[in-house]
Every structure is written in structure tokens, then in C-alpha cells.
Amino acid sequence: MSVDRGRWGCVLDGDPDRRIVAMRARELGRTPIVVGDRVDLVGDISGRTDTLARIVRVAERRTVLRRTADDTDPYERIVVGNAELLLIVVALADPPPRTGFVERAMVAAYAGKLQPILCLTKHDLAADSEFAAAFDGLDLTIVHGGIDDPLEPVQQLLGHRLTALIGHSGVGKSTLVNRLVPDADRAVGEVSGVGKGKHTSTQSVALALPSGGWVVDTPGVRSFGLAHITPDDVIAAFTDLTDAVEDCPRGCTHLGPPTDPECGLDDLTDTGQRVAAVRRLLTALAANESW
């Protein structure tokens, strides 16, 4: 699904060859409709030129990738619905990588029930070992998606699934999309300054992978607010840790001493690396910084 001035491009039964244009039915009111949503249609669904169907119902979403403008903004923006994977595209140089952005994107994925995958580009300009080591203990799949990297490992992960792609502008996200979907023709921009890329994608759009599945290319992000997510939402994504926090005091942020001297995670003796990694995610959640 894509959206353009109040009209949505839809595919019938997930078949990319059966595309139609639809508009929101009046009875939906302000119900949000986002890329990835499964919807019910009425009207002309033949797909012929100048025909228009109506969206009358939005199905309950199985997963939701959402963000806020910042950590104080109460308004949640749903980025993609029903995605299974979140591919976080990060350049190892030009612009330089930031662990905080990846951590906050991972938090949003876990809270929305998506599986995060880290895709590194431009590793010809910088080694990836130190940056990748920051995520040890989180069972994070890491792949390379630079222009000179083999594409098969990425294709195997994304095949026959709905994947959302996010990343700062200039990291090579649109270049990766053009390799995955040769006829996508996504605009590619140069990095316009130190750590600053041009925003080459202006709206989210779902693109069919030649071997099956879909990727949703999203605009380059400058911020990833998480006002809608709590520390307990993060812990809930790690089933091996949830029992340990059941007896934590109310309001525990699970960061450990001195902030939370009675956190149940400190009673775990055989998962130290795991707890430390999850606490790095919680620290990123609490940081309230723009990435």
C-alpha cells in the first residue's frame, strides 16, 4: 500500500500484479491508514484506469512500528503496520554510525513485535567489529548491505516477508532498495555535509520483492521518539528476563543501582551479558536524545 493525497494504492490478496486505487470511506472518520495495513474494500476493484474503490475497514494490526516526534510528544505516528522485520540500515562512515539510534530503533521494534535486523553499509570505509560489538548479547542479526556486498544474505532474510527499512539519510538505504527491487527507481542522494544526508525518500511505499515478499522504504529519519514505550515494554520482549522483574518495586526502570537498587535483574547470576545489553537499550530509552 502507498498513499498520495488521500488516495491509497492497494494490492488485492498480496498480489503485486493486482493493483487498485482506493479512497477512505466517510464512515472511517479519522481512523489512521498506513502502509502495510490490511483493509476491506468495496466498489470497483477491477483496477481499470479511472476506477476508484473505497476502504471501509482496517483490520487489526499484528505488529506496529510507531514513533513520536520526540520523547515528550504524546502523539504517536504509526510508520508501518503488519511488518515482520525491521531492517535498520546504518553506514559505518559518512555519516558516522550512532549506537543510540540503533538501540532506540530496536526498542521500537521489540515494543511493536517486529524482529530487528542491523544492516551495515560502507564497511569499505570503516571496520564494523567495534560498532557491532555494542549489540552483543541481544541476539541481533547483522548483515552487510553496501553496494559492493553480496545481496543474497539480505534477500534470504527478507524473502516472503513484509520488512520495514529505516535509516538516516545518506546511509545507502535507497541504494539497497534499488538493488533489492531493480525497477523501484528510488532516488539516491549524496551526503551533503559531515553526517548530513539529503532526504531522498519523502513518503513510505511498499515495494514487491522479485522473489516474493515486500519491503517498505521509509523516509530518512532525523528523530525517533519513544514517548509511547515503557521499560516494561522492553523487558517483555525478552522472555528469559520477564520472570525476574515480576517482584520489582512499582516504577522500577530496571536500570539497576543506584537508580533502581532493588531491581530483580540484579538477582540473575548466569545472564550478566544479556542483562547488561538489555540495560543499554533501557538507557537509550531513557536518554531522551535526538538521533
PDB file of C-alpha atoms in Angstrom:
ATOM      1  CA  MET A   1       0.000   0.000   0.000  1.00  0.00           C
ATOM      2  CA  SER A   2       1.101   3.567  -0.704  1.00  0.00           C
ATOM      3  CA  VAL A   3      -0.652   6.867  -0.093  1.00  0.00           C
ATOM      4  CA  ASP A   4      -0.842  10.023  -2.181  1.00  0.00           C
ATOM      5  CA  ARG A   5      -3.132  12.948  -1.321  1.00  0.00           C
ATOM      6  CA  GLY A   6      -5.846  10.944   0.330  1.00  0.00           C
ATOM      7  CA  ARG A   7      -5.782   8.075  -2.147  1.00  0.00           C
ATOM      8  CA  TRP A   8      -4.218   4.741  -1.355  1.00  0.00           C
ATOM      9  CA  GLY A   9      -2.596   2.343  -3.760  1.00  0.00           C
ATOM     10  CA  CYS A  10      -3.638  -1.184  -2.745  1.00  0.00           C
ATOM     11  CA  VAL A  11      -2.884  -4.701  -3.931  1.00  0.00           C
ATOM     12  CA  LEU A  12      -5.504  -7.450  -3.837  1.00  0.00           C
ATOM     13  CA  ASP A  13      -4.618 -10.525  -1.778  1.00  0.00           C
ATOM     14  CA  GLY A  14      -0.963  -9.502  -1.731  1.00  0.00           C
ATOM     15  CA  ASP A  15      -0.609  -9.943  -5.499  1.00  0.00           C
ATOM     16  CA  PRO A  16       1.584  -7.109  -6.849  1.00  0.00           C
ATOM     17  CA  ASP A  17       0.025  -7.553 -10.306  1.00  0.00           C
ATOM     18  CA  ARG A  18      -3.456  -6.701  -8.979  1.00  0.00           C
ATOM     19  CA  ARG A  19      -3.153  -3.058  -8.040  1.00  0.00           C
ATOM     20  CA  ILE A  20      -6.044  -0.680  -7.467  1.00  0.00           C
ATOM     21  CA  VAL A  21      -6.584   2.844  -6.171  1.00  0.00           C
ATOM     22  CA  ALA A  22      -8.891   3.414  -3.211  1.00  0.00           C
ATOM     23  CA  MET A  23     -10.056   6.261  -1.028  1.00  0.00           C
ATOM     24  CA  ARG A  24     -11.139   6.318   2.604  1.00  0.00           C
ATOM     25  CA  ALA A  25     -14.852   5.772   3.172  1.00  0.00           C
ATOM     26  CA  ARG A  26     -16.544   8.537   5.130  1.00  0.00           C
ATOM     27  CA  GLU A  27     -17.596   6.158   7.895  1.00  0.00           C
ATOM     28  CA  LEU A  28     -13.940   5.507   8.778  1.00  0.00           C
ATOM     29  CA  GLY A  29     -13.650   9.056  10.066  1.00  0.00           C
ATOM     30  CA  ARG A  30     -10.103   9.729  11.228  1.00  0.00           C
ATOM     31  CA  THR A  31      -9.110   6.083  11.520  1.00  0.00           C
ATOM     32  CA  PRO A  32      -5.432   6.028  10.511  1.00  0.00           C
ATOM     33  CA  ILE A  33      -4.498   4.007   7.433  1.00  0.00           C
ATOM     34  CA  VAL A  34      -0.799   3.264   6.966  1.00  0.00           C
ATOM     35  CA  VAL A  35       1.422   1.321   4.628  1.00  0.00           C
ATOM     36  CA  GLY A  36       1.186  -2.375   5.425  1.00  0.00           C
ATOM     37  CA  ASP A  37      -2.411  -2.267   6.627  1.00  0.00           C
ATOM     38  CA  ARG A  38      -4.833  -4.986   5.566  1.00  0.00           C
ATOM     39  CA  VAL A  39      -8.112  -3.373   4.554  1.00  0.00           C
ATOM     40  CA  ASP A  40     -11.575  -4.281   3.289  1.00  0.00           C
ATOM     41  CA  LEU A  41     -12.708  -2.666   0.039  1.00  0.00           C
ATOM     42  CA  VAL A  42     -15.989  -2.026  -1.715  1.00  0.00           C
ATOM     43  CA  GLY A  43     -16.775  -0.544  -5.099  1.00  0.00           C
ATOM     44  CA  ASP A  44     -14.891  -1.075  -8.347  1.00  0.00           C
ATOM     45  CA  ILE A  45     -11.910  -3.330  -7.669  1.00  0.00           C
ATOM     46  CA  SER A  46     -11.222  -4.138 -11.312  1.00  0.00           C
ATOM     47  CA  GLY A  47      -8.124  -1.928 -11.354  1.00  0.00           C
ATOM     48  CA  ARG A  48      -9.135  -0.319 -14.635  1.00  0.00           C
ATOM     49  CA  THR A  49      -7.977   3.213 -15.376  1.00  0.00           C
ATOM     50  CA  ASP A  50     -10.007   5.946 -13.643  1.00  0.00           C
ATOM     51  CA  THR A  51     -11.757   3.495 -11.306  1.00  0.00           C
ATOM     52  CA  LEU A  52     -11.846   4.029  -7.556  1.00  0.00           C
ATOM     53  CA  ALA A  53     -12.640   1.684  -4.677  1.00  0.00           C
ATOM     54  CA  ARG A  54     -13.381   2.631  -1.074  1.00  0.00           C
ATOM     55  CA  ILE A  55     -11.643   1.456   2.075  1.00  0.00           C
ATOM     56  CA  VAL A  56     -14.370   0.606   4.583  1.00  0.00           C
ATOM     57  CA  ARG A  57     -12.461  -1.278   7.271  1.00  0.00           C
ATOM     58  CA  VAL A  58      -8.907  -1.561   8.605  1.00  0.00           C
ATOM     59  CA  ALA A  59      -8.048  -4.962  10.083  1.00  0.00           C
ATOM     60  CA  GLU A  60      -6.402  -5.186  13.487  1.00  0.00           C
ATOM     61  CA  ARG A  61      -2.640  -4.912  13.080  1.00  0.00           C
ATOM     62  CA  ARG A  62      -0.475  -7.861  14.095  1.00  0.00           C
ATOM     63  CA  THR A  63       2.576  -5.628  14.529  1.00  0.00           C
ATOM     64  CA  VAL A  64       3.064  -1.867  14.617  1.00  0.00           C
ATOM     65  CA  LEU A  65       6.177   0.215  14.081  1.00  0.00           C
ATOM     66  CA  ARG A  66       5.488   3.590  15.605  1.00  0.00           C
ATOM     67  CA  ARG A  67       7.389   6.607  16.809  1.00  0.00           C
ATOM     68  CA  THR A  68       6.798  10.068  18.238  1.00  0.00           C
ATOM     69  CA  ALA A  69       8.480  13.308  17.189  1.00  0.00           C
ATOM     70  CA  ASP A  70      10.430  13.221  20.468  1.00  0.00           C
ATOM     71  CA  ASP A  71      10.156  11.653  23.886  1.00  0.00           C
ATOM     72  CA  THR A  72       7.799  14.351  25.174  1.00  0.00           C
ATOM     73  CA  ASP A  73       5.352  14.241  22.256  1.00  0.00           C
ATOM     74  CA  PRO A  74       2.119  12.396  23.166  1.00  0.00           C
ATOM     75  CA  TYR A  75       1.123  11.941  19.516  1.00  0.00           C
ATOM     76  CA  GLU A  76       2.093   8.525  18.147  1.00  0.00           C
ATOM     77  CA  ARG A  77       2.883   8.222  14.459  1.00  0.00           C
ATOM     78  CA  ILE A  78       2.388   4.757  13.019  1.00  0.00           C
ATOM     79  CA  VAL A  79       5.105   4.218  10.423  1.00  0.00           C
ATOM     80  CA  VAL A  80       4.243   0.727   9.139  1.00  0.00           C
ATOM     81  CA  GLY A  81       1.622  -1.857  10.012  1.00  0.00           C
ATOM     82  CA  ASN A  82       1.974  -5.664   9.971  1.00  0.00           C
ATOM     83  CA  ALA A  83       5.700  -5.756   9.199  1.00  0.00           C
ATOM     84  CA  GLU A  84       7.550  -8.842  10.428  1.00  0.00           C
ATOM     85  CA  LEU A  85      11.055  -7.398  10.210  1.00  0.00           C
ATOM     86  CA  LEU A  86      12.666  -4.029  10.830  1.00  0.00           C
ATOM     87  CA  LEU A  87      15.838  -3.591   8.771  1.00  0.00           C
ATOM     88  CA  ILE A  88      17.886  -0.847  10.426  1.00  0.00           C
ATOM     89  CA  VAL A  89      20.280   0.492   7.795  1.00  0.00           C
ATOM     90  CA  VAL A  90      23.418   2.140   9.212  1.00  0.00           C
ATOM     91  CA  ALA A  91      26.548   3.399   7.466  1.00  0.00           C
ATOM     92  CA  LEU A  92      29.854   2.724   9.204  1.00  0.00           C
ATOM     93  CA  ALA A  93      31.132   6.074   7.937  1.00  0.00           C
ATOM     94  CA  ASP A  94      29.893   9.179   6.125  1.00  0.00           C
ATOM     95  CA  PRO A  95      27.616   9.709   8.049  1.00  0.00           C
ATOM     96  CA  PRO A  96      29.181   8.149  11.156  1.00  0.00           C
ATOM     97  CA  PRO A  97      27.139   5.452  12.950  1.00  0.00           C
ATOM     98  CA  ARG A  98      25.369   6.050  16.238  1.00  0.00           C
ATOM     99  CA  THR A  99      24.621   3.194  18.584  1.00  0.00           C
ATOM    100  CA  GLY A 100      21.870   5.238  20.223  1.00  0.00           C
ATOM    101  CA  PHE A 101      19.801   5.341  17.045  1.00  0.00           C
ATOM    102  CA  VAL A 102      20.089   1.584  16.558  1.00  0.00           C
ATOM    103  CA  GLU A 103      19.195   0.931  20.188  1.00  0.00           C
ATOM    104  CA  ARG A 104      16.121   3.149  20.034  1.00  0.00           C
ATOM    105  CA  ALA A 105      15.027   1.564  16.742  1.00  0.00           C
ATOM    106  CA  MET A 106      15.435  -1.854  18.353  1.00  0.00           C
ATOM    107  CA  VAL A 107      13.293  -0.746  21.298  1.00  0.00           C
ATOM    108  CA  ALA A 108      10.560   0.370  18.870  1.00  0.00           C
ATOM    109  CA  ALA A 109      10.808  -2.982  17.070  1.00  0.00           C
ATOM    110  CA  TYR A 110      10.569  -5.041  20.243  1.00  0.00           C
ATOM    111  CA  ALA A 111       7.644  -2.999  21.555  1.00  0.00           C
ATOM    112  CA  GLY A 112       5.849  -3.347  18.215  1.00  0.00           C
ATOM    113  CA  LYS A 113       6.573  -7.106  17.905  1.00  0.00           C
ATOM    114  CA  LEU A 114       8.922  -6.814  14.926  1.00  0.00           C
ATOM    115  CA  GLN A 115      12.236  -8.608  14.630  1.00  0.00           C
ATOM    116  CA  PRO A 116      15.084  -6.093  14.244  1.00  0.00           C
ATOM    117  CA  ILE A 117      17.974  -6.731  11.849  1.00  0.00           C
ATOM    118  CA  LEU A 118      21.022  -4.469  11.585  1.00  0.00           C
ATOM    119  CA  CYS A 119      22.220  -3.836   8.028  1.00  0.00           C
ATOM    120  CA  LEU A 120      25.649  -2.199   7.784  1.00  0.00           C
ATOM    121  CA  THR A 121      26.808  -0.286   4.716  1.00  0.00           C
ATOM    122  CA  LYS A 122      30.061   1.375   3.676  1.00  0.00           C
ATOM    123  CA  HIS A 123      32.240  -1.092   5.588  1.00  0.00           C
ATOM    124  CA  ASP A 124      34.894  -0.399   2.959  1.00  0.00           C
ATOM    125  CA  LEU A 125      35.363   2.947   4.754  1.00  0.00           C
ATOM    126  CA  ALA A 126      35.493   1.616   8.332  1.00  0.00           C
ATOM    127  CA  ALA A 127      35.676  -1.710  10.171  1.00  0.00           C
ATOM    128  CA  ASP A 128      32.447  -2.966  11.679  1.00  0.00           C
ATOM    129  CA  SER A 129      33.745  -5.085  14.580  1.00  0.00           C
ATOM    130  CA  GLU A 130      33.730  -2.364  17.245  1.00  0.00           C
ATOM    131  CA  PHE A 131      30.326  -0.997  16.285  1.00  0.00           C
ATOM    132  CA  ALA A 132      28.749  -4.452  16.014  1.00  0.00           C
ATOM    133  CA  ALA A 133      30.184  -5.432  19.406  1.00  0.00           C
ATOM    134  CA  ALA A 134      27.943  -2.833  21.052  1.00  0.00           C
ATOM    135  CA  PHE A 135      24.990  -5.174  20.475  1.00  0.00           C
ATOM    136  CA  ASP A 136      26.482  -8.390  21.820  1.00  0.00           C
ATOM    137  CA  GLY A 137      24.007 -10.261  23.979  1.00  0.00           C
ATOM    138  CA  LEU A 138      20.904  -9.107  22.112  1.00  0.00           C
ATOM    139  CA  ASP A 139      20.684 -11.926  19.524  1.00  0.00           C
ATOM    140  CA  LEU A 140      20.719  -9.241  16.824  1.00  0.00           C
ATOM    141  CA  THR A 141      21.202 -10.497  13.270  1.00  0.00           C
ATOM    142  CA  ILE A 142      23.774  -8.351  11.446  1.00  0.00           C
ATOM    143  CA  VAL A 143      24.208  -8.294   7.662  1.00  0.00           C
ATOM    144  CA  HIS A 144      26.111  -6.166   5.164  1.00  0.00           C
ATOM    145  CA  GLY A 145      24.145  -4.278   2.524  1.00  0.00           C
ATOM    146  CA  GLY A 146      26.654  -1.982   0.878  1.00  0.00           C
ATOM    147  CA  ILE A 147      26.758  -1.501  -2.870  1.00  0.00           C
ATOM    148  CA  ASP A 148      29.671  -3.950  -3.243  1.00  0.00           C
ATOM    149  CA  ASP A 149      28.347  -6.551  -0.796  1.00  0.00           C
ATOM    150  CA  PRO A 150      26.690  -9.781  -1.976  1.00  0.00           C
ATOM    151  CA  LEU A 151      22.935  -9.344  -1.877  1.00  0.00           C
ATOM    152  CA  GLU A 152      21.977 -12.976  -1.237  1.00  0.00           C
ATOM    153  CA  PRO A 153      22.243 -12.882   2.593  1.00  0.00           C
ATOM    154  CA  VAL A 154      19.833  -9.948   2.745  1.00  0.00           C
ATOM    155  CA  GLN A 155      17.485 -11.499   0.194  1.00  0.00           C
ATOM    156  CA  GLN A 156      17.322 -14.734   2.164  1.00  0.00           C
ATOM    157  CA  LEU A 157      16.314 -12.900   5.335  1.00  0.00           C
ATOM    158  CA  LEU A 158      13.637 -10.761   3.669  1.00  0.00           C
ATOM    159  CA  GLY A 159      12.119 -13.321   1.300  1.00  0.00           C
ATOM    160  CA  HIS A 160       8.351 -13.825   1.555  1.00  0.00           C
ATOM    161  CA  ARG A 161       8.040 -11.407   4.476  1.00  0.00           C
ATOM    162  CA  LEU A 162       6.999  -7.773   4.983  1.00  0.00           C
ATOM    163  CA  THR A 163      10.018  -5.719   6.022  1.00  0.00           C
ATOM    164  CA  ALA A 164      10.240  -2.069   7.030  1.00  0.00           C
ATOM    165  CA  LEU A 165      13.501  -0.244   6.255  1.00  0.00           C
ATOM    166  CA  ILE A 166      14.634   2.723   8.332  1.00  0.00           C
ATOM    167  CA  GLY A 167      17.824   4.718   8.478  1.00  0.00           C
ATOM    168  CA  HIS A 168      19.307   8.188   8.446  1.00  0.00           C
ATOM    169  CA  SER A 169      19.551   9.910   5.101  1.00  0.00           C
ATOM    170  CA  GLY A 170      22.761   9.206   3.227  1.00  0.00           C
ATOM    171  CA  VAL A 171      23.383   5.726   4.657  1.00  0.00           C
ATOM    172  CA  GLY A 172      22.595   3.912   1.399  1.00  0.00           C
ATOM    173  CA  LYS A 173      19.046   2.778   2.153  1.00  0.00           C
ATOM    174  CA  SER A 174      17.627   3.786  -1.227  1.00  0.00           C
ATOM    175  CA  THR A 175      20.605   2.226  -2.982  1.00  0.00           C
ATOM    176  CA  LEU A 176      19.863  -1.026  -1.155  1.00  0.00           C
ATOM    177  CA  VAL A 177      16.192  -0.835  -2.115  1.00  0.00           C
ATOM    178  CA  ASN A 178      17.113  -0.336  -5.769  1.00  0.00           C
ATOM    179  CA  ARG A 179      19.266  -3.470  -5.621  1.00  0.00           C
ATOM    180  CA  LEU A 180      16.529  -5.497  -3.950  1.00  0.00           C
ATOM    181  CA  VAL A 181      13.821  -4.201  -6.303  1.00  0.00           C
ATOM    182  CA  PRO A 182      15.526  -3.337  -9.614  1.00  0.00           C
ATOM    183  CA  ASP A 183      12.532  -1.440 -11.007  1.00  0.00           C
ATOM    184  CA  ALA A 184      11.929   0.560  -7.814  1.00  0.00           C
ATOM    185  CA  ASP A 185      13.833   3.606  -9.120  1.00  0.00           C
ATOM    186  CA  ARG A 186      14.170   5.123  -5.643  1.00  0.00           C
ATOM    187  CA  ALA A 187      16.010   8.455  -5.687  1.00  0.00           C
ATOM    188  CA  VAL A 188      19.557   8.340  -4.376  1.00  0.00           C
ATOM    189  CA  GLY A 189      21.206  11.407  -2.868  1.00  0.00           C
ATOM    190  CA  GLU A 190      24.709  12.393  -1.840  1.00  0.00           C
ATOM    191  CA  VAL A 191      25.769  13.169   1.702  1.00  0.00           C
ATOM    192  CA  SER A 192      25.550  16.952   1.813  1.00  0.00           C
ATOM    193  CA  GLY A 193      27.823  17.635   4.776  1.00  0.00           C
ATOM    194  CA  VAL A 194      29.512  15.994   7.723  1.00  0.00           C
ATOM    195  CA  GLY A 195      26.963  13.483   8.930  1.00  0.00           C
ATOM    196  CA  LYS A 196      24.132  15.081   6.969  1.00  0.00           C
ATOM    197  CA  GLY A 197      22.357  13.362   4.121  1.00  0.00           C
ATOM    198  CA  LYS A 198      19.732  14.652   1.743  1.00  0.00           C
ATOM    199  CA  HIS A 199      16.239  13.298   2.283  1.00  0.00           C
ATOM    200  CA  THR A 200      15.689  11.403  -0.957  1.00  0.00           C
ATOM    201  CA  SER A 201      12.567   9.432   0.089  1.00  0.00           C
ATOM    202  CA  THR A 202       9.621  11.623   1.042  1.00  0.00           C
ATOM    203  CA  GLN A 203       6.955   9.034   1.826  1.00  0.00           C
ATOM    204  CA  SER A 204       6.714   5.385   2.812  1.00  0.00           C
ATOM    205  CA  VAL A 205       5.985   2.994  -0.026  1.00  0.00           C
ATOM    206  CA  ALA A 206       5.684  -0.802  -0.203  1.00  0.00           C
ATOM    207  CA  LEU A 207       7.636  -2.489  -2.992  1.00  0.00           C
ATOM    208  CA  ALA A 208       7.296  -6.112  -4.078  1.00  0.00           C
ATOM    209  CA  LEU A 209      10.445  -8.220  -3.974  1.00  0.00           C
ATOM    210  CA  PRO A 210      11.018 -10.216  -7.180  1.00  0.00           C
ATOM    211  CA  SER A 211      11.342 -13.472  -5.220  1.00  0.00           C
ATOM    212  CA  GLY A 212       8.305 -12.811  -3.006  1.00  0.00           C
ATOM    213  CA  GLY A 213       7.663 -10.584  -0.019  1.00  0.00           C
ATOM    214  CA  TRP A 214       7.612  -6.814   0.353  1.00  0.00           C
ATOM    215  CA  VAL A 215       9.904  -4.058   1.581  1.00  0.00           C
ATOM    216  CA  VAL A 216       8.607  -0.729   2.853  1.00  0.00           C
ATOM    217  CA  ASP A 217      11.012   2.091   2.111  1.00  0.00           C
ATOM    218  CA  THR A 218      10.523   4.894   4.649  1.00  0.00           C
ATOM    219  CA  PRO A 219      11.805   8.484   4.570  1.00  0.00           C
ATOM    220  CA  GLY A 220      15.161   9.139   6.211  1.00  0.00           C
ATOM    221  CA  VAL A 221      14.643   9.835   9.909  1.00  0.00           C
ATOM    222  CA  ARG A 222      16.113  12.647  11.969  1.00  0.00           C
ATOM    223  CA  SER A 223      14.446  11.652  15.227  1.00  0.00           C
ATOM    224  CA  PHE A 224      12.974   8.533  16.776  1.00  0.00           C
ATOM    225  CA  GLY A 225      10.842   9.465  19.770  1.00  0.00           C
ATOM    226  CA  LEU A 226       9.686   6.707  22.092  1.00  0.00           C
ATOM    227  CA  ALA A 227       7.212   8.524  24.322  1.00  0.00           C
ATOM    228  CA  HIS A 228       4.762   5.621  23.974  1.00  0.00           C
ATOM    229  CA  ILE A 229       7.147   2.926  25.286  1.00  0.00           C
ATOM    230  CA  THR A 230       7.887   1.987  28.904  1.00  0.00           C
ATOM    231  CA  PRO A 231      10.781  -0.038  30.368  1.00  0.00           C
ATOM    232  CA  ASP A 232       8.367  -2.917  30.995  1.00  0.00           C
ATOM    233  CA  ASP A 233       7.523  -2.951  27.258  1.00  0.00           C
ATOM    234  CA  VAL A 234      11.201  -3.574  26.541  1.00  0.00           C
ATOM    235  CA  ILE A 235      11.619  -6.292  29.149  1.00  0.00           C
ATOM    236  CA  ALA A 236       8.515  -8.049  27.808  1.00  0.00           C
ATOM    237  CA  ALA A 237      10.388  -8.719  24.566  1.00  0.00           C
ATOM    238  CA  PHE A 238      12.934 -10.858  26.439  1.00  0.00           C
ATOM    239  CA  THR A 239      11.035 -13.844  27.768  1.00  0.00           C
ATOM    240  CA  ASP A 240      14.092 -15.115  29.652  1.00  0.00           C
ATOM    241  CA  LEU A 241      14.071 -11.971  31.800  1.00  0.00           C
ATOM    242  CA  THR A 242      10.373 -11.328  32.432  1.00  0.00           C
ATOM    243  CA  ASP A 243      10.072 -13.558  35.498  1.00  0.00           C
ATOM    244  CA  ALA A 244      12.981 -11.784  37.177  1.00  0.00           C
ATOM    245  CA  VAL A 245      11.212  -8.399  37.193  1.00  0.00           C
ATOM    246  CA  GLU A 246       7.829  -9.558  38.484  1.00  0.00           C
ATOM    247  CA  ASP A 247       8.695  -8.506  42.046  1.00  0.00           C
ATOM    248  CA  CYS A 248      10.404  -5.245  41.147  1.00  0.00           C
ATOM    249  CA  PRO A 249       9.105  -2.183  43.034  1.00  0.00           C
ATOM    250  CA  ARG A 250       6.479  -0.116  41.234  1.00  0.00           C
ATOM    251  CA  GLY A 251       8.097   2.364  38.877  1.00  0.00           C
ATOM    252  CA  CYS A 252      11.304   0.357  38.560  1.00  0.00           C
ATOM    253  CA  THR A 253      13.117   1.304  35.351  1.00  0.00           C
ATOM    254  CA  HIS A 254      15.294  -1.837  35.561  1.00  0.00           C
ATOM    255  CA  LEU A 255      18.493   0.146  35.153  1.00  0.00           C
ATOM    256  CA  GLY A 256      19.986  -1.210  38.365  1.00  0.00           C
ATOM    257  CA  PRO A 257      21.858   0.616  41.149  1.00  0.00           C
ATOM    258  CA  PRO A 258      21.904   3.424  42.030  1.00  0.00           C
ATOM    259  CA  THR A 259      18.730   4.279  40.085  1.00  0.00           C
ATOM    260  CA  ASP A 260      16.932   1.032  40.915  1.00  0.00           C
ATOM    261  CA  PRO A 261      18.676  -0.638  43.854  1.00  0.00           C
ATOM    262  CA  GLU A 262      16.028  -3.374  44.187  1.00  0.00           C
ATOM    263  CA  CYS A 263      15.711  -4.391  40.531  1.00  0.00           C
ATOM    264  CA  GLY A 264      15.117  -8.101  40.098  1.00  0.00           C
ATOM    265  CA  LEU A 265      17.529  -8.289  37.163  1.00  0.00           C
ATOM    266  CA  ASP A 266      20.391  -7.999  39.668  1.00  0.00           C
ATOM    267  CA  ASP A 267      19.415 -11.372  41.132  1.00  0.00           C
ATOM    268  CA  LEU A 268      20.285 -13.152  37.888  1.00  0.00           C
ATOM    269  CA  THR A 269      23.718 -14.713  38.077  1.00  0.00           C
ATOM    270  CA  ASP A 270      24.153 -16.508  34.743  1.00  0.00           C
ATOM    271  CA  THR A 271      22.912 -13.898  32.270  1.00  0.00           C
ATOM    272  CA  GLY A 272      25.159 -10.955  33.081  1.00  0.00           C
ATOM    273  CA  GLN A 273      25.982 -10.069  29.471  1.00  0.00           C
ATOM    274  CA  ARG A 274      22.351 -10.353  28.472  1.00  0.00           C
ATOM    275  CA  VAL A 275      21.190  -8.093  31.308  1.00  0.00           C
ATOM    276  CA  ALA A 276      23.893  -5.533  30.512  1.00  0.00           C
ATOM    277  CA  ALA A 277      22.841  -5.478  26.849  1.00  0.00           C
ATOM    278  CA  VAL A 278      19.166  -5.018  27.682  1.00  0.00           C
ATOM    279  CA  ARG A 279      20.060  -2.264  30.124  1.00  0.00           C
ATOM    280  CA  ARG A 280      21.851  -0.446  27.297  1.00  0.00           C
ATOM    281  CA  LEU A 281      18.530  -0.461  25.445  1.00  0.00           C
ATOM    282  CA  LEU A 282      16.785   0.869  28.541  1.00  0.00           C
ATOM    283  CA  THR A 283      19.415   3.581  28.893  1.00  0.00           C
ATOM    284  CA  ALA A 284      18.799   4.632  25.288  1.00  0.00           C
ATOM    285  CA  LEU A 285      15.066   4.685  26.002  1.00  0.00           C
ATOM    286  CA  ALA A 286      15.600   6.974  28.998  1.00  0.00           C
ATOM    287  CA  ALA A 287      18.136   9.234  27.291  1.00  0.00           C
ATOM    288  CA  ASN A 288      15.553  11.454  25.518  1.00  0.00           C
ATOM    289  CA  GLU A 289      18.119  12.439  22.894  1.00  0.00           C
ATOM    290  CA  SER A 290      17.611  13.187  19.219  1.00  0.00           C
ATOM    291  CA  TRP A 291      19.362  10.778  16.852  1.00  0.00           C
TER     292      TRP A 291
END
